[in-house]
Short mmCIF file of C-alpha atoms (C1' of nucleotides) in Angstrom, two decimals:
data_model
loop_
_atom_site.label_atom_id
_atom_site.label_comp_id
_atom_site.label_asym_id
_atom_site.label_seq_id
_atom_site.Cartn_x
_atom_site.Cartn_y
_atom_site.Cartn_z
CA UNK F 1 -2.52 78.67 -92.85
CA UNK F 2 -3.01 75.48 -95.15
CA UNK F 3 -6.11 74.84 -97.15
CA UNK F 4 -9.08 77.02 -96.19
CA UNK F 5 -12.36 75.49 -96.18
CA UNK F 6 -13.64 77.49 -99.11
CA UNK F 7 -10.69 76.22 -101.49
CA UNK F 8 -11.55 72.74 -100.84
CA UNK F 9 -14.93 73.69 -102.12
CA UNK F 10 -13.96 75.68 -105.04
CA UNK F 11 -11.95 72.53 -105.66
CA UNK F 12 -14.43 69.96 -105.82
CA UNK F 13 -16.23 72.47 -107.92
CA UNK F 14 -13.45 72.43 -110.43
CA UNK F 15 -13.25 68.69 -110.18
CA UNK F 16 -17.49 67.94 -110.95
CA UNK F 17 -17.12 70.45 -113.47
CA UNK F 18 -14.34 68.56 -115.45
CA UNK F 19 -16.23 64.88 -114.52
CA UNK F 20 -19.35 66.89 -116.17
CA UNK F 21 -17.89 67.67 -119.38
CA UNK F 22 -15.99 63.93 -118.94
CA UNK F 23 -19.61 62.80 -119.04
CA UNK F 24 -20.97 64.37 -122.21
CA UNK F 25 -17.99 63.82 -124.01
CA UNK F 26 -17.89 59.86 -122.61
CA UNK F 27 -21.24 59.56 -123.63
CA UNK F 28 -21.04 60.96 -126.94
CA UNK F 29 -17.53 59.00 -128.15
CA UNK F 30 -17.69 56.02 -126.08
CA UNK F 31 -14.87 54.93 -123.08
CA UNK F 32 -12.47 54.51 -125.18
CA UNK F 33 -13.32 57.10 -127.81
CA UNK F 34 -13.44 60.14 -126.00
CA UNK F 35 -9.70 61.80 -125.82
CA UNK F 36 -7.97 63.87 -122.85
CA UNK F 37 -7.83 67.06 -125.38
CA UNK F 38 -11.75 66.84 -126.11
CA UNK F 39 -12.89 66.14 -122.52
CA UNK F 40 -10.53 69.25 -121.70
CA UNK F 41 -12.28 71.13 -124.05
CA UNK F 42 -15.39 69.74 -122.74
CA UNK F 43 -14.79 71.08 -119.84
CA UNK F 44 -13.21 74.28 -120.25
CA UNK F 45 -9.86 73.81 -118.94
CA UNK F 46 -6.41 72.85 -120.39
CA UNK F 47 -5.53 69.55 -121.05
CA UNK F 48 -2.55 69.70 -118.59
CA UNK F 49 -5.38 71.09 -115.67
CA UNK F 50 -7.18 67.84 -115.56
CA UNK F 51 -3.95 66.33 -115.03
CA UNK F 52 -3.69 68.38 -111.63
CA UNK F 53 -7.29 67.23 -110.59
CA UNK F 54 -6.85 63.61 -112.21
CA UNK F 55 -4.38 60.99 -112.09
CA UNK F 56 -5.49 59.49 -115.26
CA UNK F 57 -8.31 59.28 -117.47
CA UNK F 58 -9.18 56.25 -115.61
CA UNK F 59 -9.46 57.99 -112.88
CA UNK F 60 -11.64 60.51 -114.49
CA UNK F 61 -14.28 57.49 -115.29
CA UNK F 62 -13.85 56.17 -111.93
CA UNK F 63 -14.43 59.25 -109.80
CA UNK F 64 -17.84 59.83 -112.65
CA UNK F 65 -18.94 56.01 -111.64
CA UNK F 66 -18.58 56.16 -107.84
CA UNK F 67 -19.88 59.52 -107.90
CA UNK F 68 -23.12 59.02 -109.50
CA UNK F 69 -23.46 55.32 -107.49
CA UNK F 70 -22.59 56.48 -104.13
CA UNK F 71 -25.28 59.39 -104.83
CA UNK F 72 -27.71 56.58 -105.77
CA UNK F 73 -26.77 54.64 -102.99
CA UNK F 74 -27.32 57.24 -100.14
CA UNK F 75 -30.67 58.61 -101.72
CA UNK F 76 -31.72 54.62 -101.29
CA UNK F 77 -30.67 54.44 -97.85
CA UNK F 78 -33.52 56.05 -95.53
CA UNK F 79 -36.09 54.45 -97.77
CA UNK F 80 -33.93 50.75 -97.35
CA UNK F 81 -34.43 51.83 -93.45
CA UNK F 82 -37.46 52.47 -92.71
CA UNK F 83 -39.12 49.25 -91.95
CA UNK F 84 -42.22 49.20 -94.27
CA UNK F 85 -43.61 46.02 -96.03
CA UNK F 86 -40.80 44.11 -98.81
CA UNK F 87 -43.41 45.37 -101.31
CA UNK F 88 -44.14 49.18 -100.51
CA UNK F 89 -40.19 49.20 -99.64
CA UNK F 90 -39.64 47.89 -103.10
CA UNK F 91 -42.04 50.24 -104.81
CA UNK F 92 -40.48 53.18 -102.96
CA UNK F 93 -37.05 52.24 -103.94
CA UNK F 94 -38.29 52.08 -107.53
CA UNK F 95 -39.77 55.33 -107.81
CA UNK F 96 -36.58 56.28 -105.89
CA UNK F 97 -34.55 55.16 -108.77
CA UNK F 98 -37.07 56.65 -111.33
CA UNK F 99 -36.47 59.96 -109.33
CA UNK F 100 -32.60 59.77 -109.81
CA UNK F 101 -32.66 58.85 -113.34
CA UNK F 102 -35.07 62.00 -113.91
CA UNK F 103 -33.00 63.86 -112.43
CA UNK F 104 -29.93 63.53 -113.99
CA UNK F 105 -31.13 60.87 -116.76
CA UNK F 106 -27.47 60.90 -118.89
CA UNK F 107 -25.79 59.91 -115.78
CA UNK F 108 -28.09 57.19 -115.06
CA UNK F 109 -28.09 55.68 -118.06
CA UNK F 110 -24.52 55.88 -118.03
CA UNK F 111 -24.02 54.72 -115.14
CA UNK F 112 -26.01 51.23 -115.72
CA UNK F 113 -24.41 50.50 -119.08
CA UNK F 114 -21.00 51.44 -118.71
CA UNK F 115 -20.56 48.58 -116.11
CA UNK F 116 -21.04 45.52 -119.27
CA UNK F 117 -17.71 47.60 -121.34
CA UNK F 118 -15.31 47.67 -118.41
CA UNK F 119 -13.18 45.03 -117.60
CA UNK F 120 -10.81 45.22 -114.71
CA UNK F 121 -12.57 44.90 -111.03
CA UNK F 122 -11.59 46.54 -107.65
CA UNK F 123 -14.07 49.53 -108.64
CA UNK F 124 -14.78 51.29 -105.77
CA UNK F 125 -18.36 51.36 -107.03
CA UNK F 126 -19.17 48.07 -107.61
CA UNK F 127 -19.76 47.85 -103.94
CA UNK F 128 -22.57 50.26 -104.23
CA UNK F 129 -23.45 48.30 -107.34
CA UNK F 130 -23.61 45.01 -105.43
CA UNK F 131 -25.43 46.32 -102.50
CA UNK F 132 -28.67 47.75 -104.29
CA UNK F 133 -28.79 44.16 -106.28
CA UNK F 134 -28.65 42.23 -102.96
CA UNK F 135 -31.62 44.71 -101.24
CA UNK F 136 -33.71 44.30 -104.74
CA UNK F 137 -33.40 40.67 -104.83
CA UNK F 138 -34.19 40.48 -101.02
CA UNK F 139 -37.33 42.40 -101.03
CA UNK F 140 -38.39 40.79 -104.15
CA UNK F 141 -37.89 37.30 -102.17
CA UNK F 142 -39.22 38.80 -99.11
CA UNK F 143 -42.51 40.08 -101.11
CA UNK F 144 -43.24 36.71 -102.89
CA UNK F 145 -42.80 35.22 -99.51
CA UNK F 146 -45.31 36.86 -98.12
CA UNK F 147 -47.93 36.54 -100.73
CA UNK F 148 -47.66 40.26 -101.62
CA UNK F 149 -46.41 39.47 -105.18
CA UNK F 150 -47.95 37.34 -107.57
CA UNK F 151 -46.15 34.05 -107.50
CA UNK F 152 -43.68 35.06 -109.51
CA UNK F 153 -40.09 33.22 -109.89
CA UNK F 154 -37.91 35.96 -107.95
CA UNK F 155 -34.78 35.45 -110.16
CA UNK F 156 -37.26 36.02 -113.54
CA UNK F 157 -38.57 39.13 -111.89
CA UNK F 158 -35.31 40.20 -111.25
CA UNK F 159 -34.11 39.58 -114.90
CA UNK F 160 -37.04 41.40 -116.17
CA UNK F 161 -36.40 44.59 -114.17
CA UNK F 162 -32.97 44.24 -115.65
CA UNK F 163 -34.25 44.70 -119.28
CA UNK F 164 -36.35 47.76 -118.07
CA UNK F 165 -33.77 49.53 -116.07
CA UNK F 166 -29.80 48.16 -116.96
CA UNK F 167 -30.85 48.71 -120.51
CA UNK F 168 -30.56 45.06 -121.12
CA UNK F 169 -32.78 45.55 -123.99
CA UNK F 170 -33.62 42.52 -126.02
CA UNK F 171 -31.92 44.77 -129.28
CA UNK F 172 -28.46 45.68 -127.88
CA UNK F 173 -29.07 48.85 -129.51
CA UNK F 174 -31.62 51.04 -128.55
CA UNK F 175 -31.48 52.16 -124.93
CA UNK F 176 -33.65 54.89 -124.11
CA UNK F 177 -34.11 55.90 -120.70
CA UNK F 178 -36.27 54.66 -118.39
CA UNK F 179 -38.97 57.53 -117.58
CA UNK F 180 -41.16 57.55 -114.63
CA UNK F 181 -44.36 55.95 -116.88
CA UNK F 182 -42.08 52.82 -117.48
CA UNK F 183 -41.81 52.56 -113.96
CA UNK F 184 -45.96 53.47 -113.47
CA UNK F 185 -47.11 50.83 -115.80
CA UNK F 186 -44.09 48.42 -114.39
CA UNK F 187 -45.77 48.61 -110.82
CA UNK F 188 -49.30 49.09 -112.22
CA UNK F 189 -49.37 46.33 -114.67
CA UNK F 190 -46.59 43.82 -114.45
CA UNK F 191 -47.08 43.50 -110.13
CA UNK F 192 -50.67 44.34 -109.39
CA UNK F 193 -51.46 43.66 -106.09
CA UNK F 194 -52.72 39.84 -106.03
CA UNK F 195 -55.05 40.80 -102.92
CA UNK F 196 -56.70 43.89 -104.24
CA UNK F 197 -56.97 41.95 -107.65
CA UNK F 198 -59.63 39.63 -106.43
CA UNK P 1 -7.89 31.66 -166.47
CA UNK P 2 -8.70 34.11 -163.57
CA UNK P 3 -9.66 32.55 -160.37
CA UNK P 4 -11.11 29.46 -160.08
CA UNK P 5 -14.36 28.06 -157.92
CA UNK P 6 -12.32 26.87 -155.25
CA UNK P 7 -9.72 29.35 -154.56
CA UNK P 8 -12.53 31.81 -154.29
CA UNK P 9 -14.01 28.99 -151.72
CA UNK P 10 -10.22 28.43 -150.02
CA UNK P 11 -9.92 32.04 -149.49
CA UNK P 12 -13.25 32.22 -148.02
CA UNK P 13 -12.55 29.63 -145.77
CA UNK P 14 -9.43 31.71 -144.84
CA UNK P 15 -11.71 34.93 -144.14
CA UNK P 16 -13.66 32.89 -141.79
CA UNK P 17 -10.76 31.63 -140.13
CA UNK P 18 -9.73 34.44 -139.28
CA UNK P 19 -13.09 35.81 -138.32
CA UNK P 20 -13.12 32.95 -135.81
CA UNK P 21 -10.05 33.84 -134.26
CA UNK P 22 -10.82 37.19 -134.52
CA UNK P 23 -13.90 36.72 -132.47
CA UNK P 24 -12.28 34.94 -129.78
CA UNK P 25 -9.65 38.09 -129.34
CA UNK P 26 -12.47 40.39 -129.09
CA UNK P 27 -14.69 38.88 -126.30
CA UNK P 28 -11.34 37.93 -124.81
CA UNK P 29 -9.84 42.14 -124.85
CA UNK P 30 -12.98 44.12 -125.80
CA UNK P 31 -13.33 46.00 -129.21
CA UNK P 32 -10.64 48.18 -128.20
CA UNK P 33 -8.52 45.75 -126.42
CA UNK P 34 -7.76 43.65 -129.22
CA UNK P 35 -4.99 43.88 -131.47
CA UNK P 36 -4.29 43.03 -134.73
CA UNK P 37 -0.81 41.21 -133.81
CA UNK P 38 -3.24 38.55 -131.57
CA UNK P 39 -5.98 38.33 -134.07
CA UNK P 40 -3.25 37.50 -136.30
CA UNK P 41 -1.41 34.97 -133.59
CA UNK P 42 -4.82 33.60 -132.62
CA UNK P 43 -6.15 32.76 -136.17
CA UNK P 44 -2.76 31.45 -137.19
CA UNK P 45 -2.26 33.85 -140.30
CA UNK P 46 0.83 36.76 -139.95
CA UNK P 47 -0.66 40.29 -139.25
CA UNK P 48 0.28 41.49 -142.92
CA UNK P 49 -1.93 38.74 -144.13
CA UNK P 50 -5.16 39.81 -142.61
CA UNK P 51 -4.86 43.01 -144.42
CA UNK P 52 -4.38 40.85 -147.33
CA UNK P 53 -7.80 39.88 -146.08
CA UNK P 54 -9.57 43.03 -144.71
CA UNK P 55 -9.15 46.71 -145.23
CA UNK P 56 -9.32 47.42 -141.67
CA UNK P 57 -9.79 46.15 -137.98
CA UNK P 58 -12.86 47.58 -138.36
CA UNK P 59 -13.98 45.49 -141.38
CA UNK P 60 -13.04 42.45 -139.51
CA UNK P 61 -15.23 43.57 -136.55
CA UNK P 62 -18.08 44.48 -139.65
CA UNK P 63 -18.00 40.85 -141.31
CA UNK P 64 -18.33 39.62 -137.97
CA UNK P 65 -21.31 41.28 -136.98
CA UNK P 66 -22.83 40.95 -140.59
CA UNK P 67 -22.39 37.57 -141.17
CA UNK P 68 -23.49 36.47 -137.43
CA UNK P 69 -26.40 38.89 -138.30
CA UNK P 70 -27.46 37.68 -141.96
CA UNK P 71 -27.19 34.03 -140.47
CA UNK P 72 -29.69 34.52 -137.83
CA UNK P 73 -32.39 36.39 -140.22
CA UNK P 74 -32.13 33.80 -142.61
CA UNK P 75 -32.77 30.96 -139.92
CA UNK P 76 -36.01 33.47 -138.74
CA UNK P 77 -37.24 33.96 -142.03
CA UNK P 78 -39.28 30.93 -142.73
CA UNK P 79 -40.60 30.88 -139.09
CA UNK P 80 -41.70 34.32 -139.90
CA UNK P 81 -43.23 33.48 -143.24
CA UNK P 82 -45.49 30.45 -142.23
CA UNK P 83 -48.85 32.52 -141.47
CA UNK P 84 -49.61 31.99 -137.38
CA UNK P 85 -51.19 33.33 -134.60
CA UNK P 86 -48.77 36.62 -133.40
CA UNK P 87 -48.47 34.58 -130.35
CA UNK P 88 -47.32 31.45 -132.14
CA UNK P 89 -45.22 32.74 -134.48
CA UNK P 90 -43.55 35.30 -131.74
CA UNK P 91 -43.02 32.24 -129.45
CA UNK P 92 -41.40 29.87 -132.62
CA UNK P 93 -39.51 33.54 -133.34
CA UNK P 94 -37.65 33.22 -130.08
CA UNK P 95 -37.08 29.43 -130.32
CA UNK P 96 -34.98 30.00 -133.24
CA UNK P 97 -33.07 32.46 -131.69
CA UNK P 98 -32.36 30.38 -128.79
CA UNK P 99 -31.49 27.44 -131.20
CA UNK P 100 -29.59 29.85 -132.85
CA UNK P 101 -27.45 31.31 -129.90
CA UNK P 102 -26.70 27.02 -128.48
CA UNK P 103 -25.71 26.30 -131.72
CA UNK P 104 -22.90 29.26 -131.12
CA UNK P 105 -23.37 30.95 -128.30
CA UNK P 106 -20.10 32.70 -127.75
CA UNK P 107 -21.08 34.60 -131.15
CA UNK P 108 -24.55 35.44 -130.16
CA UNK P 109 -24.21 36.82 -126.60
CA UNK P 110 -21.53 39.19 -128.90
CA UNK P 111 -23.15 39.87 -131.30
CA UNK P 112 -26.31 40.93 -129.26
CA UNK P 113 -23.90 42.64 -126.86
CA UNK P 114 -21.58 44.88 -129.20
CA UNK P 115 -23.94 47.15 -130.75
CA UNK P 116 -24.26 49.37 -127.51
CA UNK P 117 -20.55 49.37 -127.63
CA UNK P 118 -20.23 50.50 -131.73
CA UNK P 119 -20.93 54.22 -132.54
CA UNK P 120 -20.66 54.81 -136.15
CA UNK P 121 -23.75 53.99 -138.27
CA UNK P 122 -23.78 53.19 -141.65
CA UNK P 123 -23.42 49.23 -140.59
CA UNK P 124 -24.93 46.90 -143.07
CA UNK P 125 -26.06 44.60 -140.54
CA UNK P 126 -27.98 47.02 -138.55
CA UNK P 127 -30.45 46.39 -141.37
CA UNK P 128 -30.91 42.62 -140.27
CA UNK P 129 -31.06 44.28 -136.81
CA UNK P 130 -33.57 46.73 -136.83
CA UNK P 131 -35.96 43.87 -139.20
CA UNK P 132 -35.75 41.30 -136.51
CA UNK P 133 -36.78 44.27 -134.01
CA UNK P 134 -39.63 45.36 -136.14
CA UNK P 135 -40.92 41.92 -136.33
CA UNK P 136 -40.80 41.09 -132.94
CA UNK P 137 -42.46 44.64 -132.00
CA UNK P 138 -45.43 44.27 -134.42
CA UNK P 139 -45.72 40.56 -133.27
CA UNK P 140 -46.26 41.94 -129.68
CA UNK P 141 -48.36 44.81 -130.62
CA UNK P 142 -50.86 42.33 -132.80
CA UNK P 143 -50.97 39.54 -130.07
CA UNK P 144 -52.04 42.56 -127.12
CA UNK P 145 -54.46 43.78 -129.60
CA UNK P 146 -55.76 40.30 -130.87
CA UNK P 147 -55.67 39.84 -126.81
CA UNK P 148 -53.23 37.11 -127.11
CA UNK P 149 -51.07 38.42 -124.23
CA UNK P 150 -51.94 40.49 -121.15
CA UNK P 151 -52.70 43.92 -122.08
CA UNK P 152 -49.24 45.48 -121.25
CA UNK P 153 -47.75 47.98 -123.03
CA UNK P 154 -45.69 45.90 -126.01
CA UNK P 155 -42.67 48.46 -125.49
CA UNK P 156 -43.02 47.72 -121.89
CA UNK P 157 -43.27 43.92 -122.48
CA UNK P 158 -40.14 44.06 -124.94
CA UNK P 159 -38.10 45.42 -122.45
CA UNK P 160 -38.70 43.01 -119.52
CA UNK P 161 -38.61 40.35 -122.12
CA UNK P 162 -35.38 41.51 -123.16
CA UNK P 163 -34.40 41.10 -119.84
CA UNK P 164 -35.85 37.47 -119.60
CA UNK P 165 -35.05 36.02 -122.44
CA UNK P 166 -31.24 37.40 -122.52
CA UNK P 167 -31.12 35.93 -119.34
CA UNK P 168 -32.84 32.88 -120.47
CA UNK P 169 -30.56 32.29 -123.29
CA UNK P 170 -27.20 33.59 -122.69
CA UNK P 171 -26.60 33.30 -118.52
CA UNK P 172 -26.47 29.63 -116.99
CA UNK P 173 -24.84 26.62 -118.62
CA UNK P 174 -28.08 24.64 -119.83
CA UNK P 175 -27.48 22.52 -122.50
CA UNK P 176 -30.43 21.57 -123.24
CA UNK P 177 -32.17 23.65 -126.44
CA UNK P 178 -34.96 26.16 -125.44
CA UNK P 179 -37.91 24.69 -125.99
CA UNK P 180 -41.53 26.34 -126.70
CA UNK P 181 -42.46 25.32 -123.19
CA UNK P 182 -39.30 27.04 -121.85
CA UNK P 183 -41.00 30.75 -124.00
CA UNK P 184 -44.07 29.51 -122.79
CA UNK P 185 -43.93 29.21 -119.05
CA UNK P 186 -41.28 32.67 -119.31
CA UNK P 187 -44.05 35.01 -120.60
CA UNK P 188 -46.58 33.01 -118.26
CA UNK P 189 -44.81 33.57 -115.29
CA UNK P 190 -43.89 37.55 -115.86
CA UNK P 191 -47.22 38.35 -117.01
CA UNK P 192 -50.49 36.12 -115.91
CA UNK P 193 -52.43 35.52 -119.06
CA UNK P 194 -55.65 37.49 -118.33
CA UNK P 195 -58.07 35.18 -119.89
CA UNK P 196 -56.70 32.12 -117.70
CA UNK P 197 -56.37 34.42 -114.42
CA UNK P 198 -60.13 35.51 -113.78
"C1'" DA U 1 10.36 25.13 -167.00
"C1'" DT U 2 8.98 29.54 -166.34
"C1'" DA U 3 6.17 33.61 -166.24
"C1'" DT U 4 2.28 35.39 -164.12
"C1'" DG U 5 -0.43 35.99 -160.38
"C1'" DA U 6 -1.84 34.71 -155.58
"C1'" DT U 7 -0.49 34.46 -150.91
"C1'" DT U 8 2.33 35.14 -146.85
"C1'" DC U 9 4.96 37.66 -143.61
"C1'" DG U 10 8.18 40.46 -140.41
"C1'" DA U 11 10.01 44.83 -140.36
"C1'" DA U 12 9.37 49.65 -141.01
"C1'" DT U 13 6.36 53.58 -140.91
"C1'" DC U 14 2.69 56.50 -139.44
"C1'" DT U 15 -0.90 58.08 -136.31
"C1'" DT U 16 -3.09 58.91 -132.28
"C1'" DA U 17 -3.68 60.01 -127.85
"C1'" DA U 18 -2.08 59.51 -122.95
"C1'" DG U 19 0.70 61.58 -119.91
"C1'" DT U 20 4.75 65.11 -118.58
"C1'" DC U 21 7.20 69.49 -118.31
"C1'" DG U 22 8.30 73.86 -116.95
"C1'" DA U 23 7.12 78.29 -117.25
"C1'" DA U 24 3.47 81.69 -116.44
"C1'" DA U 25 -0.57 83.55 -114.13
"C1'" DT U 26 -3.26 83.96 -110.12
"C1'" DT U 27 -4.34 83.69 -105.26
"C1'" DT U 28 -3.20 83.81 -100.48
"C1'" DA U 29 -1.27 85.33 -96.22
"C1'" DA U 30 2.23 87.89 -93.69
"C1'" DT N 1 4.05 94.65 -100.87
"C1'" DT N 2 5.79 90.44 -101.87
"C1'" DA N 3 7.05 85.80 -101.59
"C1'" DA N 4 5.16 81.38 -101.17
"C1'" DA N 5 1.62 78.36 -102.65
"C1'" DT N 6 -1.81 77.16 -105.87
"C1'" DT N 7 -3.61 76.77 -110.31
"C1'" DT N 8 -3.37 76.86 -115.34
"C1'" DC N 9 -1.86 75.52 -119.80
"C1'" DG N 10 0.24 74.62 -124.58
"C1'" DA N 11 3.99 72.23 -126.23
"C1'" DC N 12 6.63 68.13 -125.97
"C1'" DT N 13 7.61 63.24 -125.32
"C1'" DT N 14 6.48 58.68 -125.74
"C1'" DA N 15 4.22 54.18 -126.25
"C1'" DA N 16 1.08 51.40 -128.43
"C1'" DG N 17 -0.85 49.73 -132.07
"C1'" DA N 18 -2.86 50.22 -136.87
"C1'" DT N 19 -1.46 50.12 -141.48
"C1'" DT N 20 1.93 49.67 -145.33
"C1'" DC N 21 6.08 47.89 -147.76
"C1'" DG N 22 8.61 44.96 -150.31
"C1'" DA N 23 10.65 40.90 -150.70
"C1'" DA N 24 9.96 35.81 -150.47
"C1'" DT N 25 7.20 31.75 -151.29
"C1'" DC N 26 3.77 29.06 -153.54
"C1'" DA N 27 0.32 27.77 -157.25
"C1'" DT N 28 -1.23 27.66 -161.90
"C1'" DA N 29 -1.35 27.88 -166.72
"C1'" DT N 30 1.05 27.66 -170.96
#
DNA sequence: ATATGATTCGAATCTTAAGTCGAAATTTAA
DNA sequence: TTAAATTTCGACTTAAGATTCGAATCATAT
């Protein structure tokens, strides 16, 4: 016998449980702040044991990012699929969002910040990245097309959801989460429905 | 005789010299990326010199930020003084700044960038900071109650005007200065003025 | 002209943290 | 039971890069 199925498990166990403590520590010291030793620590293994799970710390970060975006990604998907109107699709996908970020709200943040500090490409998750930007932009097109939006410029709507949800806040500094009331008065107030308006 | 008028100028003009270089190695290779050896190669001084200079790499990165910071306060301040309407003197607010960043924008899409990437506290230009945020804030909050803008939450509106007006200033390659139209037509076309729309 | 102080710099040192090593502990399977 | 495989880890090595040293150059004032 090779691997049984229940030491893969207990593996990827070991492995979330190190990107976990990764995580905290990441958040707390910054990318390049946060050591091997303290993320070990973190975690509750030796230094050397991450090592075994890890290639590098880079790796570490990586596996965290594509992680959290493929998770994002795939708890998009069925809502992406079903074929409702651009604008309930794009509310659903929003409160979709909302729900992730609630759910695990250091990971979310983290995840749409660290993107602006990294620098080399070829990240796995940027694909995921890429993907939800295209299906927001398209539904936001899509919606204004059909005269579900308010006439709204697309690419300003766009950039405006940015500051509320990629922490692109006007004050580089102070990036609190996005709750689930940003996103109520977002769809209540910023996007009320032109036809029940008047 | 100690020092005289203009060596005190000369060797300011050498500090900013090598801030400017300094700046350029820092967008170029991130905050951590950047080394003294290129700051040194890049502002044409030898690395011992710059400590002649600074204490630290970190008090290079500090007069950076405080200087870039003190500037653009200084410009806001008599915009801020002359007694307007909130909406007025909110929209002539972010004029300046856009004058401001097309004047020199590689400095101003840093300096609005860096502070999610800095940890430590204690920064003297977090003062100039957290001012221009306060003013901005209580402009928004007067205007929605003075009904000046849409009744939206103001931290809402920051947010997605964050969004906008990052986008506004720093993306694209328009020469052309921001003009009050240019704020105008942005919070217009986010947010339908609700005396105009029924 | 020369002493004092300001400025410059490359080489040497010091620090930090990533990554490696090899031995030990634990688990698995016969 | 026991040997092979898996997992764990603290100590060590090493590379990069920040900071310091000390000597050389340049400016200025008497």
């Amino acid at each position: 016998m090779s691997i049984s199925n229940r030491q893969l498990e207990e593996r990827k166990m070991r492995q979330d449980r190190i990107l976990l403590g990764a995580l905290d520590v990441f958040k707390d010291k910054g990318l390049d702040g946060a050591t091997m030793d303290e993320i070990a620590n973190s975690s509750g293994f030796g230094k050397a044991t991450l090592y075994y799970y890890f290639k590098s710390k880079e790796e570490v970060l990586s596996a965290i990012l594509e992680d959290g975006w493929r998770n994002i990604w795939e708890s998009l998907e069925p809502v992406i699929a079903e074929q409702d109107s651009p604008r309930k699709t794009f509310v659903n996908v929003l409160i979709k969002i909302a729900e992730n970020a609630q759910n695990r709200p250091g990971l979310f943040e983290f995840l749409f910040n660290v993107p602006k500090a990294i620098k080399l490409d070829k990240q796995p998750w940027k694909d995921y990245q890429h993907r939800l930007y295209a299906v927001i932009q398209g539904l936001l097109e899509d919606g204004v097309k059909k005269g579900e939006f308010p006439q709204v410029d697309p690419q300003l709507m766009f950039k405006a959801l940015g500051g509320l949800f990629m922490g692109l806040v006007f004050m580089g500094d102070r990036k609190e989460p996005v709750t689930d009331k940003d996103v109520e008065s977002l769809l209540n107030e910023l996007i009320t429905d032109p036809k029940i308006n008047n």
